[in-house]
Amino acid sequence: MATIFVDGHPYEVDEQDNLLQACLSKGLDLPYFCWHPAMGSVGACRQCAVIQYQDEHDTEGTLTMACMTPAADQTRISIENAQAKEFRGEVIEWLMINHPHDCPVCEEGGHCHLQDMTVMTGHDRRRYRFRKRTHRNQDLGPFIAHEMNRCITCYRCVRFYNDYAGGEDLGAFGANDNVYFGRYEDGTLESPFSGNLTEVCPTGVFTDQTHSEQYTRKWDLMFAPSICHQCAVGCNTSPGERYGSIRRIENRYNGSVNRYFLCDRGRFGYGYVNRADRPLVPRWRESRSTDPVDLSVDAALDRAGDLLRQSRRIIGIGSPRASLESNHQLRLLVGAENFSTGIARAEWDCVRLMETLNRECGLTTPTLRQVEDHDAVFVLGEDLIESAARVGLSVRQAVLGLQFDLAGERGIPEWNAEAVKTLGQDAGHPLYTAYPTRTGLDGIATGHWSLAPDDIARFGFAVAHALDPKAPEVPDLDDAMREAAERIGQALLDAHNPLVVSGGSLQSTAILEAAGSVAHALAKREGEGSLLLVRREANTTGLGLMGGHTLEWALETLHHNDADAVVILENDLYQRLPAEPIDTALNMANAVVVLDHQATRTLDRADLAFPAASFAEGDGTLVSLEGRAQRFYQVYDPAYQRPQTRIHESWRWLHAIRNNELRHPVADINLDAATEACAMAHPSLSPLQQIAPDSDYRVDGMRYSRAPHRYSGRTAMRANLNVSEPRPEQDTDTPFAFSMEGYYGHDRPRRDVPFAWAPGWNSPQAWNKFTDEVGGHLSGGDPGVRLIEPSGHLHRYSPNIPAPFQVREGQWQLCILPRLFGGEETSSRAEPIQVRSAEPCVRLHPDDLATLSTIEGDRIALQQGELTVEMRVEPDDGLPHGVVALPAGLETSLVHGDWVRLTTKEGTV
């Protein structure tokens, strides 16, 4: 620690910081543009000027840039010095010489860092009266809008896009006062993290195009703390609502998880919430040959009670995209012995094994932030950019960490970004990947191996043997693979803090056992290390802790007439298994009750359907892939803007259905009671009640506010329904109010912050006001509670080493591979994601393609038993021979891992 003096006042700061970060961490307001807490300093904007004094006797001082000056002990500076203030005012004036001053029409208005800094410096007059420089804007795809005339040349965009996220198609063109930030030609930005430009850019050059169609100023949006539902990482988000629809999603700071950045699927995949074809009221089908009719809530609950009372046995099918509370209420309704997780057997075996490995492998599970601190990474059977993109971004920072190590050896501070980059060049910590085809991290990988799933597992077991000779030796391993395994093993042994990453994307327990063996071997050495296992969906980990039967068990139970009624919770079964067994099972049931917020193929089969709340309309708890239980909150009440709707959380519907079936009075249930019931029923979920404040929590008698204090238009929002203003919605489930009335400050430490705002800070830079230090953790602690911790009982080496993959003549092993855009059930219903998704195609090695006498672009049929699927074919020289790849998210009914025959226009091969 160091003591610095700012305008005569002493402050204890971290001497590793620069003066700008030190001042901001102490709550002092100092303007800046080019500096960013995650990317360091380059000294490009000159906006953070202060006067620095040599000692207490120096009264003149020297003008210096705070972002490029270390916070050394006994440093004396002045922010309020007249010369410094005048200089900062002049800087903002010339930075804005070519700015169009279009705040009234700019989509950044109201949460613009440039506006904040202009006010902070006192600049309020334009003196430049000549022709301004102008630029032509570019079409950058469905996510990002471009308005280059607003640029102030801070270089944040290219520093994030190229240096931090690894993108290659955005650059700075030109020189002097005519620099252009864009692509070499119009076209969609290729990086899966391009959406972060909307928050990284301090002006309105890059804005959220999905928000443009229904634009609303930030101060007129209703927010709530939420969790991304589009994968298992558990990133924290701030969804914004107006007139009963989600308008945009912003990053919500969590110092242990996503910090400042989201992936594009999490940021732009919300459109399914606003779809016009969503179920809005309960619907009943008298017979399966008639059209469904709408029902009132009471009539629907009575009908559900009658159906279930008349049934011999009811089974429930849960969902890994539904909350813990909803799954538990379904389990209460049908009984633990009749509860299915809704997860297919192959995936469920992986889920249970991953939980065992997390507890028993001997290594800890890192947070997303801790991933960045590892100095060697071995990724086994995952393409992280496609299956868990935000983890992939953190792994990239772990690889780049070598540059900071090299800089530290030479006394260069981490915040001196350009010096670190120049010194580091292409240096990086070792990263090794094994996957059936190329991955999104291969550009920075030390080595990559394209292997069939069984060979990936064998490769992992070979690395474990190289780490520890007591681990089983892999038979029939060729010399090249053995040498590669020894090389990786040595790199992991040499590392102080190695990381092993695997998961269930390839639905291979052998790969997971291999990753567990590597982790077990590393756990026996001295030093640190971690194992991170990727799950498929937002609450897969939570459902694994809750337990239950597989989806196949549920279908077989119905098929054999052991049960005659089924309740299906937020789960499209046709996304998980072939259609034939699902159709057979549902045809055998006398009663099919479905709850969902999307019009799915499964909902179409319902005898009775209930409209469930999406993440935006309901509260609940999810458990991320690291075992972190986190609360998401209702953003808005759907019935307030659309009184005709009857949307409620699934856990609320299921509680009412159960009471109706038992002929009990249908008493309401709140979130606290639903969460407590879940925690009491499952010992592994007992810490759930600690994750968030109770519904009666108040700050000086006030609820937390969901809306900024300038929120306007409430009186007119329902004028088309009734000219008298109704009472605002009342929230009995949480400590939040559906209005601007309430506490929205940052002086009281808190974890659940709905939106970033502080006096003078309207932009996302306001998150610095809510942290214990800039770039640190939230002052009230980061949201969430870890539910999975190592037990101390080390996992034993698995002897189940698969045989080598053998190419079959005339057959190919099918691999259904995850994809970021279009591979997830709900986000794939969002129009911008659909535009961004590549056209699905079959991929084969070029040599395999040549044997079929077909070329790129031809159509090819995949035959698996009696099922045939036709699709366009593309060559992929990253695939091994004998493997055919399909993208996830297609309702093809083809089974991953099984063998297929390929038919071309020339006939079957």
Coordinates of C-alpha atoms in Angstrom, one line a residue, residues 304-305 307-317 330 333-335 337-339 553 557-558 562-568 591 593 657 661:
A304 CA -55.7 -29.2 -14.2
G305 CA -57.0 -30.4 -10.8
L307 CA -57.1 -34.1 -14.9
L308 CA -54.5 -35.0 -12.3
R309 CA -57.1 -36.4 -9.8
Q310 CA -58.4 -38.7 -12.5
S311 CA -55.0 -40.0 -13.3
R312 CA -53.5 -43.2 -12.0
R313 CA -50.0 -41.9 -11.8
I314 CA -48.5 -38.5 -12.8
I315 CA -44.9 -38.0 -13.8
G316 CA -43.2 -34.6 -14.1
I317 CA -40.5 -33.6 -16.7
L330 CA -43.0 -29.8 -10.0
L333 CA -46.5 -32.0 -7.4
V334 CA -45.6 -35.4 -8.7
G335 CA -43.4 -36.8 -6.0
E337 CA -40.0 -40.9 -7.4
N338 CA -41.9 -39.5 -10.4
F339 CA -39.7 -36.6 -11.3
W553 CA -37.1 -42.9 -18.2
T557 CA -42.8 -44.9 -18.2
L558 CA -45.5 -43.3 -20.4
D562 CA -47.0 -47.1 -16.1
A563 CA -48.2 -43.5 -15.9
D564 CA -51.1 -41.9 -17.7
A565 CA -50.4 -38.2 -17.0
V566 CA -47.4 -35.9 -17.5
V567 CA -46.6 -32.4 -16.5
I568 CA -43.8 -30.8 -18.6
A591 CA -53.3 -35.9 -19.8
V593 CA -50.0 -30.5 -19.1
I657 CA -52.1 -26.7 -9.4
E661 CA -55.4 -31.2 -7.0

